Coordinates of C-alpha atoms in Angstrom, one line a residue:
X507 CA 141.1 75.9 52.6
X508 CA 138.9 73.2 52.1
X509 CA 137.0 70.8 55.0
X510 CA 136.3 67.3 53.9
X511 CA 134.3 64.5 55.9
X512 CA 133.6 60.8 54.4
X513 CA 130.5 59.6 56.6
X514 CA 130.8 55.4 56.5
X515 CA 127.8 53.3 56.0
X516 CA 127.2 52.9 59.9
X517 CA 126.5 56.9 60.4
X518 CA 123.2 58.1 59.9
X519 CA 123.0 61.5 58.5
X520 CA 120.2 63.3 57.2
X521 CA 120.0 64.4 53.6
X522 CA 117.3 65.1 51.5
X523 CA 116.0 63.4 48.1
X524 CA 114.2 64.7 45.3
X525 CA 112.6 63.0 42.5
X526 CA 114.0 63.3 38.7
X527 CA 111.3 61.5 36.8
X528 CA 109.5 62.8 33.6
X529 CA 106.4 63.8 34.8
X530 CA 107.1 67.7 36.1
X531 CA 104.6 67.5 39.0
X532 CA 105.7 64.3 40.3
X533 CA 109.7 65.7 40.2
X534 CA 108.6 68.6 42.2
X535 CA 106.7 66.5 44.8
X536 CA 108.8 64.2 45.8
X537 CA 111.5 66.3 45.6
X538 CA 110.6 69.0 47.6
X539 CA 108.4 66.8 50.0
X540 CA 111.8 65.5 51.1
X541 CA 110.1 62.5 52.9
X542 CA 113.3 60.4 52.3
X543 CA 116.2 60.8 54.4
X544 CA 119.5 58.9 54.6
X545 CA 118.0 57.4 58.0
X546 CA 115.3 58.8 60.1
X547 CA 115.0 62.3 58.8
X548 CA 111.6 63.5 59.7
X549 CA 109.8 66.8 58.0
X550 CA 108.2 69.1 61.0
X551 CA 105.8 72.4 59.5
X552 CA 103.9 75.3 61.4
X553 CA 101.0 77.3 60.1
X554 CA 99.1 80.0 61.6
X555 CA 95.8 81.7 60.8
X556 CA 95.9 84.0 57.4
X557 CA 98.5 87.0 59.0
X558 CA 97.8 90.4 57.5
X559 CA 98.8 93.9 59.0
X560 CA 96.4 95.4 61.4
X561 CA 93.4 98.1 60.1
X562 CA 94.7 100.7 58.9
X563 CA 98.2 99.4 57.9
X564 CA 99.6 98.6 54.5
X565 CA 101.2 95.5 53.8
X566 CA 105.3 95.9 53.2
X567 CA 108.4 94.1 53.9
X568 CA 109.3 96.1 56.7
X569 CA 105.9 95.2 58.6
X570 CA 106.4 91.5 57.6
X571 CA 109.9 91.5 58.9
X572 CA 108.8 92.9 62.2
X573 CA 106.0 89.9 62.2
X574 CA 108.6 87.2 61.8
X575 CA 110.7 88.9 64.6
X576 CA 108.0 88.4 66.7
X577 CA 107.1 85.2 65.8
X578 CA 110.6 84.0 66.4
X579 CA 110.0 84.9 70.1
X580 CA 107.2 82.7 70.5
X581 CA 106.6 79.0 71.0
X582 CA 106.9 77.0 67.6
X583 CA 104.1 75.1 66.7
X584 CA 103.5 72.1 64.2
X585 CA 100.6 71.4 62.8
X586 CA 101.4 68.6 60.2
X587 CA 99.3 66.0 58.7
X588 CA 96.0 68.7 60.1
X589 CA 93.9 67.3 56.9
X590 CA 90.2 66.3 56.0
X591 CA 90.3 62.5 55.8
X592 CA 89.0 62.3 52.4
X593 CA 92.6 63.8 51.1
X594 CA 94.5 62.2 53.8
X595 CA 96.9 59.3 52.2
X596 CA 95.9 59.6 48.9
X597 CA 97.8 58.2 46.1
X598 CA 100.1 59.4 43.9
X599 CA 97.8 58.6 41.0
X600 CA 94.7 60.0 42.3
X601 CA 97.1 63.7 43.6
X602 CA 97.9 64.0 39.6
X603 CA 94.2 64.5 39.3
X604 CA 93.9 67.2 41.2
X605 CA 94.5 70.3 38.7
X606 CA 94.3 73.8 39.1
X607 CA 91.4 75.2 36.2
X608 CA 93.4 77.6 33.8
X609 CA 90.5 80.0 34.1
X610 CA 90.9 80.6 37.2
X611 CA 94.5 81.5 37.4
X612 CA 95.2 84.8 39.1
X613 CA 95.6 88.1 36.7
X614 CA 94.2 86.2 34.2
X615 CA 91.3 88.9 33.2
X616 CA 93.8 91.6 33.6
X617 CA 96.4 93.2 31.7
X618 CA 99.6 91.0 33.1
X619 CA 102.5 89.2 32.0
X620 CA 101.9 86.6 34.4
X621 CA 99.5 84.3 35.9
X622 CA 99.4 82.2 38.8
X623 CA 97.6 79.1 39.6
X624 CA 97.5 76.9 43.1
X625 CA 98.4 73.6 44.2
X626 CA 95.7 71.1 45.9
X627 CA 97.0 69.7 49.4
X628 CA 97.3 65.7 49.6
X629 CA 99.8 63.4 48.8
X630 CA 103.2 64.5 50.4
X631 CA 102.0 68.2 51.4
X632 CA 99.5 67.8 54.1
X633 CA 100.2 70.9 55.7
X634 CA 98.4 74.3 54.6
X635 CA 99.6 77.5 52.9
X636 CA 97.7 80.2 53.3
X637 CA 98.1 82.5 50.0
X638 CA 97.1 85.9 50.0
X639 CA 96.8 88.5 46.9
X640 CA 98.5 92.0 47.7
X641 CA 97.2 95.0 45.7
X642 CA 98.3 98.4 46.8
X643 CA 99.4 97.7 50.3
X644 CA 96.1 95.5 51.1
X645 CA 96.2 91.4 51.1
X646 CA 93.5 89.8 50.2
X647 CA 93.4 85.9 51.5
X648 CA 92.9 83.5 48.6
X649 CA 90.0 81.5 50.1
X650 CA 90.0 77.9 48.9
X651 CA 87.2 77.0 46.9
X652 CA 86.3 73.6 45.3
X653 CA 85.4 75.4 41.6
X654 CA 89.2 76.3 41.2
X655 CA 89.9 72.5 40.8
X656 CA 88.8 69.5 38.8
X657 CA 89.3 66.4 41.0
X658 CA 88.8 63.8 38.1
X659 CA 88.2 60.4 39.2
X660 CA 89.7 60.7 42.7
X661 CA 85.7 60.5 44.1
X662 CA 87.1 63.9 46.3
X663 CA 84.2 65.8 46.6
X664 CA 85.3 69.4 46.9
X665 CA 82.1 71.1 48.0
X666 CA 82.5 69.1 51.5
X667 CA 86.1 70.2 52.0
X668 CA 86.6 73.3 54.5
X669 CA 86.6 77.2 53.0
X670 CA 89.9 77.6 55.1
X671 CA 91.5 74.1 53.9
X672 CA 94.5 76.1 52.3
X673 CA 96.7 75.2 49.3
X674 CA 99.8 73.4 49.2
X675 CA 101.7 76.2 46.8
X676 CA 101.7 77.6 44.0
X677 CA 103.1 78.3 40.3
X678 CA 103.0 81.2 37.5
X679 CA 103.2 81.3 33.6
X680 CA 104.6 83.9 32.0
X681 CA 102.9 85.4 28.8
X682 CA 105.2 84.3 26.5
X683 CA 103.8 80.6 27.3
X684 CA 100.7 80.4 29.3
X685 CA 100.9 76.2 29.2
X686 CA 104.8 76.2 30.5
X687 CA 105.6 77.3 34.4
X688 CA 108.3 79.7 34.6
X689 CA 108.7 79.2 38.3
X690 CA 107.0 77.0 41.2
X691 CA 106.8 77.2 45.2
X692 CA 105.6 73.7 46.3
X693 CA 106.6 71.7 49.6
X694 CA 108.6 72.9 52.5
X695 CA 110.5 76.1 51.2
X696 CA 111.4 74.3 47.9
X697 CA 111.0 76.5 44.4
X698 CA 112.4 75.8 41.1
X699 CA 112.2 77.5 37.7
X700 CA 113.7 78.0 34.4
X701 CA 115.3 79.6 31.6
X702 CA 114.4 79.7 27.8
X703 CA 114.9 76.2 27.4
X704 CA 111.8 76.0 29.9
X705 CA 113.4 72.5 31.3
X706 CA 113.0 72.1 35.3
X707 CA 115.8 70.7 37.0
X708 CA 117.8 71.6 40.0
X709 CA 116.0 72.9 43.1
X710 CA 117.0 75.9 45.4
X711 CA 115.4 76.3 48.9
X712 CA 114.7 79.4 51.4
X713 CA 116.8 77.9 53.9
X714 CA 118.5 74.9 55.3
X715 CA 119.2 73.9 58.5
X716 CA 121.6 71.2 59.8
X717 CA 122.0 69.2 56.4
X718 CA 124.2 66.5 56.6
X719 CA 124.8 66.2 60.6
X720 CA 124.5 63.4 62.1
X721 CA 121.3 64.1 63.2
X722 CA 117.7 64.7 61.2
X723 CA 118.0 67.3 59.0
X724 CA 115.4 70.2 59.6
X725 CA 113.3 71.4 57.0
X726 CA 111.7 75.1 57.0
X727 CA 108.5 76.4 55.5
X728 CA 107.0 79.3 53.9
X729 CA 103.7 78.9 55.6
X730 CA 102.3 82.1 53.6
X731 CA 102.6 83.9 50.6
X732 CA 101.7 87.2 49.4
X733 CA 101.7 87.2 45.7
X734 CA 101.9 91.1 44.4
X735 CA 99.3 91.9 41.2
X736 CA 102.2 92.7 38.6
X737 CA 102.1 95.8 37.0
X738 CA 100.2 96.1 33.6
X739 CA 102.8 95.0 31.0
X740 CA 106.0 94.5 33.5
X741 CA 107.8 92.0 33.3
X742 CA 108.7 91.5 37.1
X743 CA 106.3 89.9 39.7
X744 CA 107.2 90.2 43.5
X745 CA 106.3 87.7 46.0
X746 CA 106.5 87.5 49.9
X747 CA 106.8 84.9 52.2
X748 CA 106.8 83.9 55.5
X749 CA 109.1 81.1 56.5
X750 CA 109.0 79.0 60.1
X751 CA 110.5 75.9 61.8
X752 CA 111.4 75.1 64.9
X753 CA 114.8 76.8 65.0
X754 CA 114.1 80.0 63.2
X755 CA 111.5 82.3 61.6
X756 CA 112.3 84.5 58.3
X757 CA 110.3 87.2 55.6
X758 CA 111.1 87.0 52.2
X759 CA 111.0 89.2 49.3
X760 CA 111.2 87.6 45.8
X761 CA 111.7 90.1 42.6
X762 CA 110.8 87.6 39.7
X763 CA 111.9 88.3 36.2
X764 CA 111.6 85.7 33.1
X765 CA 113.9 85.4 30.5
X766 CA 116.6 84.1 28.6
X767 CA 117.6 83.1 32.2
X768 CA 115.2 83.9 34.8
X769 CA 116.4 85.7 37.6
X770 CA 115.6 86.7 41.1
X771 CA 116.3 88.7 43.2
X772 CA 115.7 87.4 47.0
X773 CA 116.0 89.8 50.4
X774 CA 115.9 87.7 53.4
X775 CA 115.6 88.0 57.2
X776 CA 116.4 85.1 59.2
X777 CA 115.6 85.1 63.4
X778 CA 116.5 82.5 65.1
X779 CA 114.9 80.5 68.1
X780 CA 117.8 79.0 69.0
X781 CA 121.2 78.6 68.0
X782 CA 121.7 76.4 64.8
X783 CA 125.1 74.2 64.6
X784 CA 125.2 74.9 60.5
X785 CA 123.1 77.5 58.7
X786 CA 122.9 77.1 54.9
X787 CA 121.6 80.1 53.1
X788 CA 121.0 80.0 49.3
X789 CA 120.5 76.4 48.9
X790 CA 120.6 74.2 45.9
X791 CA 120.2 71.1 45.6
X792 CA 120.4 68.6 42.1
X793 CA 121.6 65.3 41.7
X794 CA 124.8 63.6 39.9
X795 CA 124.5 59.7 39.1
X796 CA 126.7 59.0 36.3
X797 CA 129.1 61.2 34.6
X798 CA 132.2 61.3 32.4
X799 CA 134.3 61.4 35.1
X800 CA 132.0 59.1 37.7
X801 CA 130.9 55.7 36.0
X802 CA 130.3 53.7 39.6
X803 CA 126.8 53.4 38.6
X804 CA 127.4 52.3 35.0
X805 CA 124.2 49.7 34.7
X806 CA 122.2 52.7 32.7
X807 CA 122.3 52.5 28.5
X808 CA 122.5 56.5 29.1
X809 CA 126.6 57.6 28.9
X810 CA 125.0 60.8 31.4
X811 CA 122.5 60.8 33.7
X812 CA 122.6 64.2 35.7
X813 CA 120.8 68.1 36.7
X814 CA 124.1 69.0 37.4
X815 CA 127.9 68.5 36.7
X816 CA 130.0 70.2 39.1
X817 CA 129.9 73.3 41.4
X818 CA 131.3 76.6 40.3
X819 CA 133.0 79.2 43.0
X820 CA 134.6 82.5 42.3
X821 CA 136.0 83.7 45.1
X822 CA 136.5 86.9 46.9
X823 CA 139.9 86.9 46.0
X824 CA 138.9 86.9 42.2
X825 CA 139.7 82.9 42.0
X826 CA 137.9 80.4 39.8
X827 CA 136.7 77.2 41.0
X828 CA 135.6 74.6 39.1
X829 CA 134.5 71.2 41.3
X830 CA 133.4 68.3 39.4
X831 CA 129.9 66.4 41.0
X832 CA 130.5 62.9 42.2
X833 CA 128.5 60.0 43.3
X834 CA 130.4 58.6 45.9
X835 CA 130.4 55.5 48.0
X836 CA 129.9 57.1 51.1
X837 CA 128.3 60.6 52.0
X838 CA 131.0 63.3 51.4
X839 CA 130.7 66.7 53.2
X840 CA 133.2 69.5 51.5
X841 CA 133.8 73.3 52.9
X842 CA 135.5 75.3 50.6
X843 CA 136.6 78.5 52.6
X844 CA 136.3 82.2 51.9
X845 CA 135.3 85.7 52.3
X846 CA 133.2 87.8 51.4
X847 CA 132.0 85.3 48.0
X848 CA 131.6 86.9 44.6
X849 CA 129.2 83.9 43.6
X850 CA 128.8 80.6 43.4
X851 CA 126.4 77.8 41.8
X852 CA 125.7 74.2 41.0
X853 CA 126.4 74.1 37.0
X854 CA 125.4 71.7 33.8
X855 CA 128.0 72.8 32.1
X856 CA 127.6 69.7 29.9
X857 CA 124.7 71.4 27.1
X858 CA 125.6 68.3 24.3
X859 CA 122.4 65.9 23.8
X860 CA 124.6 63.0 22.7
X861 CA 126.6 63.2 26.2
X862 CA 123.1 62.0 27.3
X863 CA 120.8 60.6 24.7
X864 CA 117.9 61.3 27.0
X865 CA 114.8 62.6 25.1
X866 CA 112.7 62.0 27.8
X867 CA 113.9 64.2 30.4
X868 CA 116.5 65.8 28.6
X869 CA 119.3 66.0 30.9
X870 CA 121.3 68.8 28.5
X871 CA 118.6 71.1 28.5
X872 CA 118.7 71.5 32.5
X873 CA 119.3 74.8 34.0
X874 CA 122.6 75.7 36.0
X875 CA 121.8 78.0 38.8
X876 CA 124.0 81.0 39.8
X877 CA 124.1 82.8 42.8
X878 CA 125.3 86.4 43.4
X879 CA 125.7 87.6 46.6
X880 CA 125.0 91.2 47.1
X881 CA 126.8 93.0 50.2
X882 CA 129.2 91.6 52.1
X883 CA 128.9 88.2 53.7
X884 CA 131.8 88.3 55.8
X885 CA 133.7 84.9 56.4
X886 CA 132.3 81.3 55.9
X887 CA 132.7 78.7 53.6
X888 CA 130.3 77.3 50.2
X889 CA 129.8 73.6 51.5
X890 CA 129.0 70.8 49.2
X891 CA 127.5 67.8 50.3
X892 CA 127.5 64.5 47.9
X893 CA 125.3 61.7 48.6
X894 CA 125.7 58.3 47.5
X895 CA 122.4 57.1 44.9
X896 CA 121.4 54.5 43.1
X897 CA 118.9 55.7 41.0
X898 CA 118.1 59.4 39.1
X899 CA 114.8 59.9 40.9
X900 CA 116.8 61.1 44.0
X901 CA 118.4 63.9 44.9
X902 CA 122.0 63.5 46.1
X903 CA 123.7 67.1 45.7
X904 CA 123.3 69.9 47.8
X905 CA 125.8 73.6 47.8
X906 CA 124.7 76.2 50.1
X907 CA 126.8 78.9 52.1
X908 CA 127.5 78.6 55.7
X909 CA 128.6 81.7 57.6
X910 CA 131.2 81.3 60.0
X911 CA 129.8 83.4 62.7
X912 CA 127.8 81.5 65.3
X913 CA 124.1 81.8 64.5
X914 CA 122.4 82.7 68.2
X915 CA 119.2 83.5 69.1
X916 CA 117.2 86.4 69.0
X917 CA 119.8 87.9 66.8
X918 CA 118.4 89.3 62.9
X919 CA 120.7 87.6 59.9
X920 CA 120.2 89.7 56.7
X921 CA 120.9 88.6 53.2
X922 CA 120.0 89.9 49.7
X923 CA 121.5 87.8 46.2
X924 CA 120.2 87.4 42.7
X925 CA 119.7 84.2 41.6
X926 CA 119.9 83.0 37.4
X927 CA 118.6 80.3 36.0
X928 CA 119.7 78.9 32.5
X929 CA 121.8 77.2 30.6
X930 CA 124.3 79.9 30.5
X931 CA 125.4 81.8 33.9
X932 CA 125.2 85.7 34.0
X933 CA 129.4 85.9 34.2
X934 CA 132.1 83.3 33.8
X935 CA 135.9 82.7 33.9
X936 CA 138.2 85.1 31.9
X937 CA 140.5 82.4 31.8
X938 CA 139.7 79.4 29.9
X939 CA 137.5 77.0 31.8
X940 CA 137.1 73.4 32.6
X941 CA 134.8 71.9 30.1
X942 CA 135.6 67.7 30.8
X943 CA 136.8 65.9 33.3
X944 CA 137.6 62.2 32.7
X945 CA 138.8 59.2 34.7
X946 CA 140.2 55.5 34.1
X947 CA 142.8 54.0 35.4
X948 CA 146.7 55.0 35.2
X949 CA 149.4 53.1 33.5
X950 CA 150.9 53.2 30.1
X951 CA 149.3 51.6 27.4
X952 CA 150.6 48.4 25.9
X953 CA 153.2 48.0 29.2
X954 CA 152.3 45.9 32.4
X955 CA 151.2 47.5 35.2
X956 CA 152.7 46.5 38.2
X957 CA 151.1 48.8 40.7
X958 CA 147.7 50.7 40.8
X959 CA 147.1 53.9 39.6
X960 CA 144.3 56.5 39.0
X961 CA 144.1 58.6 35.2
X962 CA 143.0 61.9 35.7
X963 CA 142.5 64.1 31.8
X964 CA 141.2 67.5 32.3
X965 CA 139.8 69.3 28.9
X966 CA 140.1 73.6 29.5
X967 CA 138.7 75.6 26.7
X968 CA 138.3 79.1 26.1
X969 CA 140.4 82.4 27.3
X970 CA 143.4 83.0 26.1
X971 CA 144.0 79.3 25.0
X972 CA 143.3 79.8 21.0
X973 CA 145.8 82.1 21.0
X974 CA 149.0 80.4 22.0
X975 CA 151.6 79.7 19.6
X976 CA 152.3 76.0 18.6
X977 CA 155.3 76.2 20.7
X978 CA 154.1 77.8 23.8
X979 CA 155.2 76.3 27.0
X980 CA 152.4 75.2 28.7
X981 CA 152.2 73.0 31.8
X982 CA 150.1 71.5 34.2
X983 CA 150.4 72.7 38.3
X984 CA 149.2 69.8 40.4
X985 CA 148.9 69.4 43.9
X986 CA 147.5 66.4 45.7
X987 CA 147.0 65.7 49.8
X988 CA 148.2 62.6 49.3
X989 CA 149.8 59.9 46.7
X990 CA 152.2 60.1 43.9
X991 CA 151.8 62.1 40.9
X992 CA 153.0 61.0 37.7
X993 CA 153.0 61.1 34.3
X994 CA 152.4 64.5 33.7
X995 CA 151.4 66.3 30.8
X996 CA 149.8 69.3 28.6
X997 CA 148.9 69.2 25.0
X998 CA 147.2 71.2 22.6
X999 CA 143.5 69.7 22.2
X1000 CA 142.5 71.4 18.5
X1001 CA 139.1 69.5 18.2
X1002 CA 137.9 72.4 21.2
X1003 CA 140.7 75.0 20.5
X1004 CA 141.9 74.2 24.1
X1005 CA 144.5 72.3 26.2
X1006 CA 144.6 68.8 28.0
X1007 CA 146.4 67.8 31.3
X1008 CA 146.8 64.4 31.9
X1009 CA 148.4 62.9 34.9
X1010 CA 147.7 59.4 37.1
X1011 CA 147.6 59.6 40.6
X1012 CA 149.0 56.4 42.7
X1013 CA 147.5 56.4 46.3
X1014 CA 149.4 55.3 49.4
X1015 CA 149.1 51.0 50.3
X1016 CA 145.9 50.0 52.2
X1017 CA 144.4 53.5 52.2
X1018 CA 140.8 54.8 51.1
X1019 CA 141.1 58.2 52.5
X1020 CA 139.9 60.6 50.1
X1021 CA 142.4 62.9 48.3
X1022 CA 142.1 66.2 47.7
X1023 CA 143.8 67.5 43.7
X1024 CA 144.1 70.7 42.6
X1025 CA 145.2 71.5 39.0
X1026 CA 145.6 74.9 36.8
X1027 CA 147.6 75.4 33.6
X1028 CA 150.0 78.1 33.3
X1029 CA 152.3 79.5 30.5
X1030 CA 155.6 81.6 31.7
X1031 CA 154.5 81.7 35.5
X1032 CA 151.1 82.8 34.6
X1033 CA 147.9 81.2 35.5
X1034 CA 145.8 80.5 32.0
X1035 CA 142.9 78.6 33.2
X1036 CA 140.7 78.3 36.3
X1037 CA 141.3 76.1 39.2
X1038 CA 139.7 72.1 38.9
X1039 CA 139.4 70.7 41.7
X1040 CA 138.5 67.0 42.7
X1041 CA 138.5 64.4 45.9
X1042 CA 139.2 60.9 44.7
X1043 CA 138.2 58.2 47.2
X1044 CA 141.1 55.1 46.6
X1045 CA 139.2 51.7 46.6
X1046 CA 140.0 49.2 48.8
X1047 CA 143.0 47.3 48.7
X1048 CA 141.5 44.0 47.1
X1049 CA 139.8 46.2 44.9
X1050 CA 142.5 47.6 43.3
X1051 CA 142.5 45.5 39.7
X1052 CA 145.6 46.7 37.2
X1053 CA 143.3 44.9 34.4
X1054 CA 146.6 43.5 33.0
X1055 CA 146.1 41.1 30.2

């Protein structure tokens, strides 16, 4: 069952951007300062003093569950923008100075895979984070000092700055690289990491509340962390956190573990202040400009510019999804239905460099994200919201899940999933998979078109695919909410040992409703591929050219 809502150009929604430019620091500020909303969309934080457990009492994730419980059940307080004038409205120019010295990154003296340095507040981040270590059940806060940073030529002088200013986040190195990050906390609940192509891309958050209503969008905040001394020679670092907003309070638990695709495992508990209208837990957010099968911003010399290509469900049921990214002309909200989720996760499937030709950013070496839920999450729905953009440096994708059962105060909302990061997910479809998805107009070539027409050509590879006999009776099953399908077909495609569907979709007269298509190919009444997806927005009437001759 699938939810869809086109927002028109007069509605003012809140959605977040981030920025996809070269410089790594500069893509994680903007992007997870979320400043830039489709309206008014306004970030809020709260910080406290440094929290630890009382004398006598170790630090665990039971005790900072029960702190968060209790924080829920008092007042919220903000305390944005609370900074020493001398790193108040800096530039972006002068922030990029500010960097962490590499000797004095945490663990670095001792025998760890990891290290972890700190980010300066200014800029976009102008609220504190109080970081603590955590050694054998005892925190110890990480007081800010002026030697851990060189300020270059900002004219900041860090000996007049306050022993209690705080940090803004914070990343880690694994020892396999110590110049590369292998994952980064910085602004609002924001974090990112990669695989073993080390290439940042595609963001996840703690939590999101109220994306895409017709209201500002609210932003949570881990407002501490504990980062956990790692083991000598492990190769799994643990980190806490504290998160807090007006509407709820949550701990977190984050098991980190680098390699070919980094994964982590998350616990969370969520308590709510209030109720919230939509609740989005594991959120991801990328962005989608121009693809093979979305060409409405075609001014770029790049064929591709994208983190991310389409979203990928498999259902409770055992179903496949596949959902092509789009950059629409109007916000587009999506709710795919289901229970109890086997995963889900905003994919670059796309992994060829001449889709792109980007050697600047490298848009085919960007990570997919997967998320497996662990447990069972009941009913609710993955929601997908698509933002129209203009340019690469914002965000305009965002997938999270949304439980169907009201979210009410005072109430404690557990949930535990591993997340992957990589160019390769952890599992994928048995059956062969989409691997294009292309669009142009319908119509047969060298006749006149007398009517308008959309051409849809779907590429599946893999499976069982390779294996079917040149006369195997394949065909495509197509459903559509609306229009006329026609010219149908299925045909070998030997240059990927797979299949291609082709079919052109005419829409209804003087309608720009979107429509919903849903296509698998089967051979003998058996499914041989996973489900694509798509919504296809008609354009207007007058719009409409049949590019005749």
């Amino acid at each position: 069952m699938e939810l869809n809502l086109i927002l028109k150009k007069n509605d003012k929604p809140s959605l977040s951007h981030v920025s996809t430019l070269s410089s790594l620091l500069r893509h994680i500020a903007i992007g997870c300062a979320f400043a830039i909303g489709l309206a008014t969309s306004q970030l809020s934080y709260a910080i406290t003093d440094p929290v630890s457990p009382p004398a006598g009492e170790k630090f665990s994730y039971a005790w900072l569950k029960g702190y968060a419980r209790a924080l829920s059940e008092k007042a919220y307080i903000s305390h944005k923008g609370e900074l020493p004038k001398s790193i108040k409205g800096m530039s972006w120019d002068d922030y990029q100075q500010l960097q962490f010295k590499k000797d004095k990154a945490l663990w670095r003296n001792d025998d760890s895979q990891f290290r972890a340095e700190l980010f300066h507040l200014g800029l976009y981040f102008d609220t504190p984070v109080h970081i603590s270590e955590l050694k054998d059940g005892k925190t110890t806060p990480i007081e800010y000092s002026s030697k851990m940073f060189d300020y270059g030529k900002t004219g900041i002088d860090g000996k007049t700055l306050p022993e209690d200013l705080g940090y803004a986040g914070f990343r880690m190195q694994f020892h396999t690289d110590w110049k590369r990050d292998v994952i980064a906390f910085l602004g609002a609940s924001y974090f990112r990491a990669v695989g073993k192509e080390m290439q940042y891309g595609l963001s996840a958050r703690g939590l999101a509340v109220d994306t895409a209503m017709p209201r500002p969008e609210e932003f949570p905040m881990f407002t501490h962390f504990w980062l956990e001394q790692p083991k000598p020679g492990s190769d799994i670092t643990t980190v806490y956190a504290l998160l807090d907003s007006e509407s709820v309070t949550g701990a977190y638990r984050f098991d980190i573990q680098p390699g070919d695709r980094l994964k982590v495992k998350v616990d969370a508990a969520l308590y709510p202040r209030k109720a919230i209208e939509r609740l989005g837990i594991a959120p991801l957010t990328s962005m989608y400009m121009i693809g093979e099968n979305d060409k409405r911003t075609d001014w770029d010399w790049r064929p591709e510019i994208h983190d991310s290509d389409g979203l990928s469900i498999h259902m409770g049921n055992g179903e496949w999804i596949w959902r092509p990214l789009t950059n629409p002309r109007n916000l587009r909200f999506n709710a795919y239905a289901d229970n109890n989720p086997k995963g889900f996760g905003l994919m670059q499937r796309d992994r060829k460099f001449d889709h792109y030709q980007d050697d600047g950013v490298f848009y085919d070496r960007r990570p997919s994200l997967w998320i497996e839920p662990e447990g069972n999450w009941g009913k609710g729905s993955v929601q997908l919201v698509e933002i129209p953009t203009l340019d690469e440096t914002f965000d305009n994708i965002v997938a999270f899940w949304n439980p169907d059962k009201p979210v009410k105060p005072g109430e404690e909302l557990l949930y535990s999933y591993k997340m992957y990061w990589g160019g390769v997910p952890p599992v994928e479809p048995e059956r062969a998979k989409v691997v294009d998805t292309f669009t142009g107009i319908g119509g047969v070539i060298g006749q006149h078109r007398q009517y308008y027409s959309k051409r849809f050509v779907i590429d599946f590879a893999g499976g069982s695919l390779p294996m079917l006999a040149d006369d195997a009776q394949v065909k495509p099953v197509i459903t559509t909410s609306a229009g006329k399908v026609e010219i149908t077909s299925a045909r070998p495609q030997h240059a990927i040992d797979g299949y291609r569907a082709m079919f052109d979709v005419v829409p209804p007269d003087n309608s720009t409703d979107p429509i919903n298509l849903r296509v698998y190919l089967e051979a003998g009444g058996q499914p041989l591929t996973e489900t694509w997806i798509y919504q296809w927005t008609p354009p207007p009437q007058n719009e409409r050219d049949l590019h005749n001759p």
